[in-house]
Structure formats: structure tokens, C-alpha cells
Amino acid sequence: MQDPSPDSPDSPDGEAWAPEVARRFDLGRPAGPAVVAARGQQGVVRSLVTDRGRFAVKVLLEPLDEADAAADAAFCARMADRGVLAPRPVRTTDGAVIGAVGGARVRVATWVDLDGPRTDLDPVVLGTLFGTLHRDPVPATAPVDPWYTEPVPAQEWDDLATALAQAGCPFAGALAADVPRLVALGALFRTPVDPQVCHSDLWADNVRGTPSGRLAVVDWDNSGPAEALGEVCVGLVEYCRRGDARHPDADDRVRAFLRAYRAAGGPAVPRERADFTMVLAQFGHFAHLAGRRWLAATTDAQRQAASDWFHEEHDDPVDVATLDRLLIAARSA
């Protein structure tokens, strides 16, 4: 992904662009420009205030089909009706989820004030949230995307490591040294069982505290078929493998999370290493894509962003010992 430059069609001038967004999505009269509030892997979020309130305007940087966008918007709305705090999708005046505005493709949602990303959120509140998302499952009507189920082939790792080294990438050596771990973890993967519609991206960037004290779930663009068990394992890896002041023992966090999850109606029970397929597949694809983006980058800022993304997982890796510690704690829950 390239970060949009100020003169890019993906990042139109906020002041000139705001009235067009407001008209396209019937948001009312803008009170000022649409200012950048956050940047993610798939889009740039702008804050737009009008006489009807504040809205989140997401400029899409990756391809997204209208039918897929409509499906994830419907799932988001369904979960919001279930009690999950989430931005409500806003449609264009002709009923679409995605609108073409100023040369960019955008989608709009109601605004939710968010705290910064944290992995030490209360495990009981997290478990209740995950259980709410998973109970009474929404049936999946399509196969699970390989992004969540398939490892990066060993030859592709070798080719990428060679290309990065030849290009002088600063993390080329780290990636090459990590390839054996990544390939070995890929041998654990299994085919998903009983997939349902899931958020599929419940990392700390998208599960946030709010000034009200509730947890909010944002960025529903990746919603789709997934295994609830895999998403529970995302929760264990992201939020429970470290302790905090209230739960100094990471095992306590695992138990608190899973007990709250089950109490909220969550059906999934982690039992074996292969249950972490969704987590491990994503980590592998994250690292591989970071390397590819570094090679495709045309500016120092883009190369730095790719390097930072690679180091997010590489500097805090998940290995078999980590999985086994989580599973032992899960069994005692």
C-alpha cells in the first residue's frame, strides 16, 4: 500500500472535497474540511463534521467490490443491533456503500471516539465482546480466503529474501533468518471447520477503548467467512500472551478471556496448535507483503512504513512454545 500524497486522487484536498462527500452521502452542510484522522493498511480515514454530526470518511487504497462492501456493512449493522459498539455504515444517496468522490472511492460511517490501540485491555470485557460476535453465528456462503488458511510457500520466501538482499533492504537478513520458523509453522495449518461470517481483523488497531469505557470494533472491511475458533486464537495471541497490572500472569488473562467468552455464548474452544491457523497464516502474509511493499516502494516514507510493519511481528514472534503455553492455560479455563 502506498501512503497517499497530498496531491494524489486518493487524498484530495479536505476543504474542497468535503462538500462533495456531504452531497454524495447526504450528510448535511460541512462545518469545515475533512481532515485526516488515521491511516491504515487499506485506507485513510478522514473526520468530517457537518450540521448533522461527525462522520468517518474512509478513502479506499485497495480494491473493494461494492457487493463485498454491502455484505460487510450489513454484518456490521447486524452486530451493532446485537449490542456491539461500532460505527454505523452510511450509504450514498442512491443506496450504495462505496461512492466515487473527487477521483477517490470512499465509504462513510458514523463517528465513534476511540482511545489509542492497546493489547492490555480487560480480558473479561474482551471475552464478552468476542462471545457476542460469535454467538448465533451468521452462516458463511463462500469459502474462507486463503489469506487466513494457507502458508506462504517456502520457494516464495526464498525468492523474496534474495530480492530484498539484492535491493539492500535493511530487514533482508532478519527475514531470511526467520524463514525456517515461518515455514515450520505453516506445517501446522489445517482446513477451517464450520466457518461463519466474522470480523476477521480483531487486532488491537480495530478493537479500541472509548471515552465511555466501552470497547468499540471498527474497520469491518475484511468481514467474511472465517472460523470462530481462529478468531478466538487471534484474541489469545493479541491480548492474552502478556500480563498487565490487573492480571500479572498471562495465564490469568487467557482464563479470564475464555471464561467470559463462553459466558457470552461463544462456541469455540482452543485445543491444539492447528487451531491457530488463522493467526499464523496472517502473520506470514503480513511479513511477506511487507517485503513486497518495500520492493515496490518509491519513497523513503513508503519503505519505512513497510519496514515498520515487518518488525511488528518479527520483533515479537509467535512460536510453538507460545502456542503451547496458551493452550495449557486454555485447558485450565
Short mmCIF file of C-alpha atoms in Angstrom, two decimals:
data_model
loop_
_atom_site.label_atom_id
_atom_site.label_comp_id
_atom_site.label_asym_id
_atom_site.label_seq_id
_atom_site.Cartn_x
_atom_site.Cartn_y
_atom_site.Cartn_z
CA MET A 1 0.00 0.00 0.00
CA GLN A 2 1.23 3.46 -0.81
CA ASP A 3 0.54 6.28 1.58
CA PRO A 4 -1.40 8.87 -0.39
CA SER A 5 0.47 12.06 -1.16
CA PRO A 6 -1.33 15.38 -0.64
CA ASP A 7 -1.89 15.82 -4.39
CA SER A 8 -2.96 12.21 -5.01
CA PRO A 9 -6.55 11.41 -6.06
CA ASP A 10 -6.58 9.12 -3.02
CA SER A 11 -6.04 12.13 -0.78
CA PRO A 12 -7.99 15.07 -2.24
CA ASP A 13 -7.90 18.47 -0.62
CA GLY A 14 -10.03 18.17 2.51
CA GLU A 15 -11.71 21.59 2.24
CA ALA A 16 -12.67 21.40 -1.44
CA TRP A 17 -13.64 17.75 -1.14
CA ALA A 18 -15.90 17.95 1.94
CA PRO A 19 -19.00 19.42 0.24
CA GLU A 20 -18.89 16.75 -2.46
CA VAL A 21 -18.68 13.97 0.13
CA ALA A 22 -21.53 15.54 2.09
CA ARG A 23 -23.72 15.74 -1.02
CA ARG A 24 -22.89 12.22 -2.19
CA PHE A 25 -23.77 10.69 1.18
CA ASP A 26 -26.41 13.24 2.28
CA LEU A 27 -24.50 14.22 5.41
CA GLY A 28 -25.68 17.81 5.75
CA ARG A 29 -23.69 21.04 5.50
CA PRO A 30 -19.93 20.69 6.25
CA ALA A 31 -18.60 22.79 9.11
CA GLY A 32 -15.02 22.60 7.82
CA PRO A 33 -12.59 20.45 5.85
CA ALA A 34 -12.40 16.66 6.03
CA VAL A 35 -9.16 16.23 7.99
CA VAL A 36 -7.03 13.10 8.15
CA ALA A 37 -7.69 11.22 11.40
CA ALA A 38 -5.98 7.86 10.82
CA ARG A 39 -4.08 5.85 8.23
CA GLY A 40 -4.34 2.08 7.88
CA GLN A 41 -3.20 -0.66 5.57
CA GLN A 42 -6.32 -0.38 3.40
CA GLY A 43 -7.39 3.24 3.66
CA VAL A 44 -7.12 6.74 5.06
CA VAL A 45 -9.84 7.85 7.47
CA ARG A 46 -10.89 11.50 7.47
CA SER A 47 -13.06 13.23 10.04
CA LEU A 48 -15.89 15.31 8.58
CA VAL A 49 -18.11 17.48 10.80
CA THR A 50 -21.44 18.72 9.41
CA ASP A 51 -24.56 20.27 10.88
CA ARG A 52 -25.81 16.69 11.38
CA GLY A 53 -22.82 15.44 13.36
CA ARG A 54 -19.39 13.95 12.83
CA PHE A 55 -18.65 11.25 10.27
CA ALA A 56 -15.74 8.96 9.40
CA VAL A 57 -14.89 9.13 5.69
CA LYS A 58 -12.61 6.30 4.56
CA VAL A 59 -10.65 6.78 1.33
CA LEU A 60 -10.04 3.28 -0.03
CA LEU A 61 -6.48 2.46 -1.08
CA GLU A 62 -7.16 -1.16 -2.01
CA PRO A 63 -9.74 -2.61 -4.43
CA LEU A 64 -13.11 -3.37 -2.80
CA ASP A 65 -16.15 -4.67 -4.63
CA GLU A 66 -19.50 -2.99 -3.92
CA ALA A 67 -21.15 -6.34 -3.23
CA ASP A 68 -18.45 -7.22 -0.69
CA ALA A 69 -18.72 -3.77 0.89
CA ALA A 70 -22.51 -4.14 1.15
CA ALA A 71 -22.08 -7.54 2.82
CA ASP A 72 -19.63 -6.29 5.44
CA ALA A 73 -21.80 -3.21 6.06
CA ALA A 74 -24.79 -5.49 6.67
CA PHE A 75 -22.76 -7.65 9.05
CA CYS A 76 -21.54 -4.58 10.93
CA ALA A 77 -25.09 -3.29 11.28
CA ARG A 78 -26.26 -6.70 12.47
CA MET A 79 -23.59 -6.83 15.16
CA ALA A 80 -24.39 -3.24 16.20
CA ASP A 81 -28.01 -4.30 16.63
CA ARG A 82 -26.69 -7.13 18.82
CA GLY A 83 -25.08 -4.55 21.12
CA VAL A 84 -21.56 -4.24 19.73
CA LEU A 85 -20.36 -0.63 19.68
CA ALA A 86 -19.42 0.03 16.05
CA PRO A 87 -19.60 2.85 13.51
CA ARG A 88 -22.85 2.57 11.55
CA PRO A 89 -22.39 2.48 7.75
CA VAL A 90 -23.85 5.43 5.82
CA ARG A 91 -24.96 4.86 2.23
CA THR A 92 -24.85 7.20 -0.76
CA THR A 93 -27.98 8.97 -1.96
CA ASP A 94 -28.50 6.12 -4.45
CA GLY A 95 -28.11 3.40 -1.82
CA ALA A 96 -24.51 2.30 -2.44
CA VAL A 97 -21.91 1.66 0.26
CA ILE A 98 -19.00 2.94 -1.84
CA GLY A 99 -19.15 6.34 -3.53
CA ALA A 100 -16.88 7.93 -6.12
CA VAL A 101 -15.87 11.38 -4.88
CA GLY A 102 -13.18 13.65 -6.29
CA GLY A 103 -11.43 10.83 -8.10
CA ALA A 104 -11.36 8.64 -4.97
CA ARG A 105 -13.54 5.74 -3.83
CA VAL A 106 -14.86 6.33 -0.34
CA ARG A 107 -17.21 4.92 2.24
CA VAL A 108 -18.75 6.72 5.21
CA ALA A 109 -19.77 5.71 8.73
CA THR A 110 -20.96 7.40 11.87
CA TRP A 111 -18.15 8.61 14.11
CA VAL A 112 -17.01 6.87 17.30
CA ASP A 113 -14.38 8.49 19.55
CA LEU A 114 -11.59 5.99 20.12
CA ASP A 115 -8.69 5.58 22.53
CA GLY A 116 -5.32 4.50 21.15
CA PRO A 117 -4.56 0.85 20.36
CA ARG A 118 -3.78 -1.31 23.41
CA THR A 119 -3.18 -5.01 23.91
CA ASP A 120 -3.74 -4.87 27.68
CA LEU A 121 -7.49 -4.32 27.52
CA ASP A 122 -9.58 -6.03 30.20
CA PRO A 123 -9.69 -9.73 29.20
CA VAL A 124 -13.18 -10.18 30.65
CA VAL A 125 -14.57 -7.34 28.54
CA LEU A 126 -12.71 -8.67 25.51
CA GLY A 127 -14.00 -12.20 26.03
CA THR A 128 -17.56 -10.92 26.32
CA LEU A 129 -17.12 -8.94 23.09
CA PHE A 130 -15.75 -11.93 21.16
CA GLY A 131 -18.53 -14.15 22.51
CA THR A 132 -21.16 -11.64 21.43
CA LEU A 133 -19.69 -11.55 17.92
CA HIS A 134 -19.66 -15.34 17.63
CA ARG A 135 -22.89 -16.47 19.26
CA ASP A 136 -25.85 -17.22 16.98
CA PRO A 137 -23.48 -17.39 14.00
CA VAL A 138 -24.20 -15.78 10.65
CA PRO A 139 -23.73 -18.62 8.13
CA ALA A 140 -20.89 -18.27 5.61
CA THR A 141 -21.91 -18.67 1.97
CA ALA A 142 -18.41 -18.58 0.42
CA PRO A 143 -15.10 -20.32 1.10
CA VAL A 144 -12.57 -18.87 3.54
CA ASP A 145 -9.97 -16.67 1.86
CA PRO A 146 -6.54 -18.36 1.56
CA TRP A 147 -5.06 -15.35 3.38
CA TYR A 148 -6.39 -16.97 6.58
CA THR A 149 -5.69 -20.61 5.76
CA GLU A 150 -2.64 -21.08 3.51
CA PRO A 151 1.06 -20.62 4.31
CA VAL A 152 3.41 -18.69 2.06
CA PRO A 153 5.29 -21.38 0.07
CA ALA A 154 8.95 -21.90 1.01
CA GLN A 155 10.13 -21.01 -2.50
CA GLU A 156 8.32 -17.66 -2.34
CA TRP A 157 10.07 -16.89 0.96
CA ASP A 158 13.44 -17.74 -0.58
CA ASP A 159 12.74 -15.61 -3.67
CA LEU A 160 11.67 -12.66 -1.54
CA ALA A 161 14.68 -12.92 0.78
CA THR A 162 17.01 -12.94 -2.24
CA ALA A 163 15.30 -9.95 -3.86
CA LEU A 164 15.40 -7.95 -0.63
CA ALA A 165 19.08 -8.70 -0.09
CA GLN A 166 19.94 -7.67 -3.65
CA ALA A 167 17.97 -4.43 -3.22
CA GLY A 168 19.74 -3.55 0.04
CA CYS A 169 16.66 -3.83 2.25
CA PRO A 170 17.61 -3.24 5.92
CA PHE A 171 15.47 -6.14 7.16
CA ALA A 172 16.53 -8.61 4.47
CA GLY A 173 18.78 -10.51 6.86
CA ALA A 174 16.12 -10.66 9.58
CA LEU A 175 13.55 -12.01 7.15
CA ALA A 176 15.92 -14.62 5.75
CA ALA A 177 16.80 -15.80 9.26
CA ASP A 178 13.10 -16.05 10.14
CA VAL A 179 12.11 -18.14 7.11
CA PRO A 180 12.70 -21.53 8.83
CA ARG A 181 10.33 -20.56 11.68
CA LEU A 182 7.66 -19.32 9.27
CA VAL A 183 7.88 -22.43 7.09
CA ALA A 184 7.76 -24.74 10.11
CA LEU A 185 4.65 -23.00 11.46
CA GLY A 186 2.99 -23.41 8.06
CA ALA A 187 3.18 -27.17 8.52
CA LEU A 188 0.68 -26.85 11.40
CA PHE A 189 -2.10 -25.36 9.29
CA ARG A 190 -5.41 -27.12 8.76
CA THR A 191 -8.61 -26.54 6.82
CA PRO A 192 -11.20 -24.39 8.69
CA VAL A 193 -14.14 -26.19 10.26
CA ASP A 194 -17.68 -24.72 10.35
CA PRO A 195 -16.82 -21.22 9.06
CA GLN A 196 -19.19 -18.37 9.79
CA VAL A 197 -19.16 -14.66 8.99
CA CYS A 198 -16.57 -12.99 11.22
CA HIS A 199 -14.96 -9.56 11.50
CA SER A 200 -11.65 -11.28 10.61
CA ASP A 201 -9.42 -8.39 11.73
CA LEU A 202 -9.81 -8.13 15.51
CA TRP A 203 -6.27 -6.91 16.16
CA ALA A 204 -5.65 -4.03 18.56
CA ASP A 205 -5.90 -1.42 15.79
CA ASN A 206 -9.57 -2.32 15.38
CA VAL A 207 -10.70 -3.14 18.94
CA ARG A 208 -10.46 0.10 20.88
CA GLY A 209 -11.40 1.55 24.18
CA THR A 210 -13.63 4.63 24.14
CA PRO A 211 -14.19 7.59 26.49
CA SER A 212 -17.44 5.92 27.59
CA GLY A 213 -15.49 2.92 28.86
CA ARG A 214 -16.94 0.51 26.29
CA LEU A 215 -14.95 -1.33 23.66
CA ALA A 216 -15.64 -0.42 20.04
CA VAL A 217 -14.98 -2.52 16.95
CA VAL A 218 -14.02 -0.61 13.80
CA ASP A 219 -12.88 -1.34 10.23
CA TRP A 220 -15.26 -4.07 9.10
CA ASP A 221 -13.88 -4.15 5.52
CA ASN A 222 -12.38 -7.64 5.94
CA SER A 223 -15.54 -9.25 7.30
CA GLY A 224 -16.31 -12.59 5.73
CA PRO A 225 -16.08 -16.36 6.10
CA ALA A 226 -13.75 -17.45 8.89
CA GLU A 227 -13.58 -19.90 11.75
CA ALA A 228 -14.74 -18.56 15.11
CA LEU A 229 -12.07 -20.69 16.73
CA GLY A 230 -9.39 -18.99 14.65
CA GLU A 231 -10.65 -15.58 15.68
CA VAL A 232 -10.61 -16.62 19.35
CA CYS A 233 -6.96 -17.58 18.88
CA VAL A 234 -6.33 -14.09 17.47
CA GLY A 235 -7.70 -12.80 20.78
CA LEU A 236 -5.41 -15.07 22.79
CA VAL A 237 -2.29 -14.08 20.86
CA GLU A 238 -3.02 -10.35 20.64
CA TYR A 239 -4.42 -9.68 24.11
CA CYS A 240 -3.57 -12.57 26.43
CA ARG A 241 0.02 -13.73 25.98
CA ARG A 242 1.32 -10.92 28.23
CA GLY A 243 0.27 -9.89 31.71
CA ASP A 244 -0.71 -6.44 32.97
CA ALA A 245 -1.12 -4.72 36.34
CA ARG A 246 -4.51 -6.34 36.99
CA HIS A 247 -3.56 -9.74 35.57
CA PRO A 248 0.21 -10.08 36.08
CA ASP A 249 0.10 -13.67 34.93
CA ALA A 250 -0.58 -14.10 31.20
CA ASP A 251 -2.27 -17.42 32.01
CA ASP A 252 -4.79 -15.49 34.13
CA ARG A 253 -5.63 -13.38 31.09
CA VAL A 254 -6.23 -16.48 28.96
CA ARG A 255 -8.55 -17.99 31.55
CA ALA A 256 -10.44 -14.74 32.15
CA PHE A 257 -10.88 -14.17 28.42
CA LEU A 258 -12.15 -17.67 27.67
CA ARG A 259 -14.50 -17.87 30.66
CA ALA A 260 -16.09 -14.55 29.70
CA TYR A 261 -16.25 -15.69 26.06
CA ARG A 262 -18.13 -18.86 26.96
CA ALA A 263 -20.43 -16.99 29.36
CA ALA A 264 -21.37 -14.63 26.50
CA GLY A 265 -22.33 -17.56 24.26
CA GLY A 266 -19.08 -18.04 22.40
CA PRO A 267 -18.83 -21.59 21.00
CA ALA A 268 -15.10 -22.02 20.28
CA VAL A 269 -12.65 -23.96 22.46
CA PRO A 270 -8.92 -23.95 21.54
CA ARG A 271 -7.45 -27.44 21.89
CA GLU A 272 -4.46 -27.85 19.56
CA ARG A 273 -1.76 -25.94 17.71
CA ALA A 274 -3.61 -26.14 14.41
CA ASP A 275 -6.41 -24.04 15.89
CA PHE A 276 -4.04 -21.07 15.49
CA THR A 277 -4.01 -21.41 11.68
CA MET A 278 -5.76 -18.06 11.18
CA VAL A 279 -3.24 -16.21 13.35
CA LEU A 280 -0.17 -17.84 11.88
CA ALA A 281 -1.34 -17.51 8.28
CA GLN A 282 -1.94 -13.80 8.72
CA PHE A 283 1.44 -13.21 10.38
CA GLY A 284 3.17 -14.98 7.49
CA HIS A 285 1.27 -13.00 4.88
CA PHE A 286 1.88 -9.75 6.77
CA ALA A 287 5.65 -10.31 6.70
CA HIS A 288 5.64 -11.41 3.05
CA LEU A 289 3.53 -8.43 1.98
CA ALA A 290 5.75 -6.04 3.96
CA GLY A 291 8.74 -7.28 1.97
CA ARG A 292 6.91 -6.92 -1.33
CA ARG A 293 5.80 -3.42 -0.45
CA TRP A 294 9.37 -2.45 0.44
CA LEU A 295 10.50 -3.61 -3.00
CA ALA A 296 7.67 -1.71 -4.72
CA ALA A 297 8.16 1.48 -2.69
CA THR A 298 9.22 4.65 -4.47
CA THR A 299 9.81 6.91 -1.44
CA ASP A 300 11.71 6.63 1.83
CA ALA A 301 8.43 7.05 3.75
CA GLN A 302 6.92 4.05 1.99
CA ARG A 303 9.99 1.94 2.63
CA GLN A 304 9.97 2.93 6.30
CA ALA A 305 6.27 2.04 6.60
CA ALA A 306 6.96 -1.40 5.10
CA SER A 307 9.91 -1.92 7.44
CA ASP A 308 7.86 -0.92 10.49
CA TRP A 309 5.11 -3.34 9.50
CA PHE A 310 7.59 -6.20 9.11
CA HIS A 311 9.09 -5.54 12.54
CA GLU A 312 5.69 -5.50 14.28
CA GLU A 313 5.57 -9.28 14.13
CA HIS A 314 9.23 -10.12 13.72
CA ASP A 315 10.25 -8.34 16.93
CA ASP A 316 7.55 -10.11 18.97
CA PRO A 317 7.24 -13.51 17.27
CA VAL A 318 4.82 -16.33 17.90
CA ASP A 319 6.45 -19.76 18.03
CA VAL A 320 5.38 -23.27 19.01
CA ALA A 321 6.32 -22.65 22.65
CA THR A 322 3.98 -19.64 22.69
CA LEU A 323 1.13 -21.71 21.28
CA ASP A 324 1.68 -24.46 23.84
CA ARG A 325 1.66 -22.01 26.76
CA LEU A 326 -1.63 -20.54 25.56
CA LEU A 327 -3.16 -23.99 25.07
CA ILE A 328 -2.17 -25.18 28.55
CA ALA A 329 -3.81 -22.10 30.07
CA ALA A 330 -6.87 -22.55 27.83
CA ARG A 331 -7.37 -26.10 29.03
CA SER A 332 -7.47 -24.89 32.63
CA ALA A 333 -10.24 -22.41 31.77
#
